[in-house]
Amino acid sequence: MKLADILVTPLQRIETAGGDVLHGMKKSDSGYTGFGDAYFSWVYDGSIKAWKRHSQMTMNVVVPLGQVRFVFRYVNTDGIEEFRVEEIGVDHYARLTVPPGIWFGFQGLAEPQSLVLNIASISHEPSEVERLALSDINYTWN
C-alpha cells in the first residue's frame, strides 16, 4: 500500500435545533471494506500516539470532537521515507480510510482533548498490530 491509497472523504454535518447530526459511515460508502469493530480514543491537546501499523485492518477514522493531526509514513521502493499529513475534526470534518500496511501516528490539536472514532474492518486483534516507539521514526511533530 502507498500513501496515495489513503482516502479522504468529506462528511456531512447537519445542523439541527437540538444538536447537530454528524455522519460517520454507510456500508455503501467508498472505503467500506466490512465491519469488525468500532472504538473511540481520546487524545489530549499536544499528546502524540505513535507509531502503529496494521497488517489486516482497514481503518475508517473520524474525529467528531476536536481536531487531530494524522501522520502516515511509507518507505518507497527506493528506500526513501515519505510522509503524508492530514488534519481532520471540527475544522475539517472528514473520514480517513487507511488500508493495512501503513505506519501512522496522531496528535491532539484541540483543548482539552479530541475524540477519535475508528470504524475498523475487523475486530481488534493484538497480533495483527506492529508498534514502534515515537523515537523510532524520524518525524518532527509540530
Coordinates of C-alpha atoms in Angstrom, one line a residue:
M1 CA 0.0 0.0 0.0
K2 CA 1.1 3.6 -0.7
L3 CA 0.2 6.9 0.9
A4 CA -1.9 7.7 -2.1
D5 CA -4.2 4.8 -1.2
I6 CA -5.4 6.8 1.9
L7 CA -8.9 8.2 1.1
V8 CA -10.1 11.5 2.5
T9 CA -13.9 11.6 2.4
P10 CA -15.7 14.8 3.3
L11 CA -18.6 14.1 5.7
Q12 CA -21.9 15.8 6.2
R13 CA -22.7 17.8 9.3
I14 CA -26.4 18.6 9.5
E15 CA -27.4 21.5 11.8
T16 CA -30.5 20.9 13.8
A17 CA -32.1 22.9 16.6
G18 CA -31.4 20.3 19.3
G19 CA -27.8 19.5 18.2
D20 CA -26.0 18.6 15.0
V21 CA -26.1 15.2 13.3
L22 CA -22.6 14.1 12.1
H23 CA -22.4 11.4 9.5
G24 CA -19.8 8.7 10.0
M25 CA -20.0 5.8 7.5
K26 CA -22.5 3.8 5.5
K27 CA -21.8 0.4 4.0
S28 CA -22.4 1.9 0.6
D29 CA -19.5 4.5 1.1
S30 CA -16.2 4.3 -0.7
G31 CA -13.7 2.9 1.7
Y32 CA -16.1 0.5 3.4
T33 CA -14.5 -3.0 3.5
G34 CA -16.5 -4.7 6.1
F35 CA -17.3 -4.1 9.8
G36 CA -15.5 -5.7 12.7
D37 CA -15.3 -3.2 15.4
A38 CA -15.9 0.5 16.3
Y39 CA -14.0 2.1 19.1
F40 CA -13.2 5.6 20.4
S41 CA -9.9 7.0 21.6
W42 CA -9.3 10.3 23.5
V43 CA -6.2 12.3 22.7
Y44 CA -5.2 15.2 24.8
D45 CA -4.1 18.5 23.3
G46 CA -0.5 18.2 22.2
S47 CA -0.3 14.4 23.0
I48 CA 1.1 12.1 20.4
K49 CA 0.1 8.5 19.9
A50 CA 2.6 6.8 17.5
W51 CA 3.6 4.5 15.8
K52 CA 1.3 1.7 14.7
R53 CA 0.8 -0.4 11.6
H54 CA -2.0 -2.9 11.0
S55 CA -1.3 -5.9 8.8
Q56 CA -5.0 -6.7 8.1
M57 CA -7.3 -3.9 9.4
T58 CA -8.6 -1.1 7.2
M59 CA -9.3 1.9 9.5
N60 CA -12.0 4.4 8.8
V61 CA -11.1 7.3 11.2
V62 CA -13.4 10.2 12.1
V63 CA -12.9 13.0 14.6
P64 CA -16.3 14.3 15.7
L65 CA -14.9 16.4 18.6
G66 CA -11.8 18.5 18.5
Q67 CA -9.0 18.4 15.9
V68 CA -6.4 15.7 15.2
R69 CA -3.2 15.6 13.0
F70 CA -2.6 12.2 11.5
V71 CA 0.8 11.4 10.1
F72 CA 1.3 8.5 7.8
R73 CA 4.7 7.0 6.9
Y74 CA 5.7 4.9 3.9
V75 CA 9.1 3.7 2.6
N76 CA 9.1 3.6 -1.2
T77 CA 10.8 1.1 -3.4
D78 CA 14.0 3.3 -3.5
G79 CA 14.1 3.1 0.3
I80 CA 13.1 6.8 0.7
E81 CA 10.9 7.7 3.6
E82 CA 7.7 9.6 2.6
F83 CA 5.2 11.2 4.9
R84 CA 1.6 12.3 4.5
V85 CA -0.2 14.6 6.9
E86 CA -4.0 15.0 7.2
E87 CA -5.8 17.1 9.9
I88 CA -9.4 16.3 10.5
G89 CA -12.0 17.3 13.1
V90 CA -14.4 20.1 13.7
D91 CA -12.5 22.4 11.4
H92 CA -12.4 19.8 8.6
Y93 CA -15.0 17.1 9.1
A94 CA -14.0 14.1 7.1
R95 CA -13.2 10.4 7.3
L96 CA -9.8 9.0 6.6
T97 CA -9.8 5.4 5.1
V98 CA -6.4 3.9 5.8
P99 CA -5.5 0.5 4.3
P100 CA -3.3 -2.0 6.2
G101 CA 0.4 -1.8 5.9
I102 CA 0.9 2.0 6.6
W103 CA 2.7 3.3 9.7
F104 CA 0.7 6.0 11.4
G105 CA 0.5 8.2 14.5
F106 CA -1.7 11.0 15.6
Q107 CA -1.6 14.2 17.7
G108 CA -4.3 16.1 19.5
L109 CA -4.7 19.7 18.4
A110 CA -7.6 20.9 20.5
E111 CA -8.1 21.7 24.2
P112 CA -8.6 19.9 26.3
Q113 CA -8.9 16.8 24.2
S114 CA -10.2 15.3 20.9
L115 CA -12.2 12.2 20.2
V116 CA -11.2 9.7 17.5
L117 CA -13.6 7.1 16.2
N118 CA -12.2 4.1 14.3
I119 CA -14.7 2.1 12.3
A120 CA -12.5 -1.0 11.7
S121 CA -12.9 -3.6 9.1
I122 CA -12.0 -6.4 11.5
S123 CA -12.3 -6.9 15.3
H124 CA -9.4 -5.7 17.3
E125 CA -6.7 -8.4 17.2
P126 CA -3.4 -7.5 19.0
S127 CA -1.3 -9.9 16.9
E128 CA -2.1 -8.0 13.7
V129 CA -0.7 -4.7 15.0
E130 CA 3.0 -3.7 15.0
R131 CA 4.2 -0.9 17.2
L132 CA 7.3 1.3 17.3
A133 CA 8.4 3.9 19.8
L134 CA 7.8 7.5 19.0
S135 CA 11.6 8.0 18.5
D136 CA 11.9 5.0 16.1
I137 CA 10.6 7.1 13.1
N138 CA 12.3 10.3 12.3
Y139 CA 9.4 12.8 12.1
T140 CA 9.2 16.2 13.7
W141 CA 5.8 16.8 15.3
N142 CA 4.8 20.5 15.3

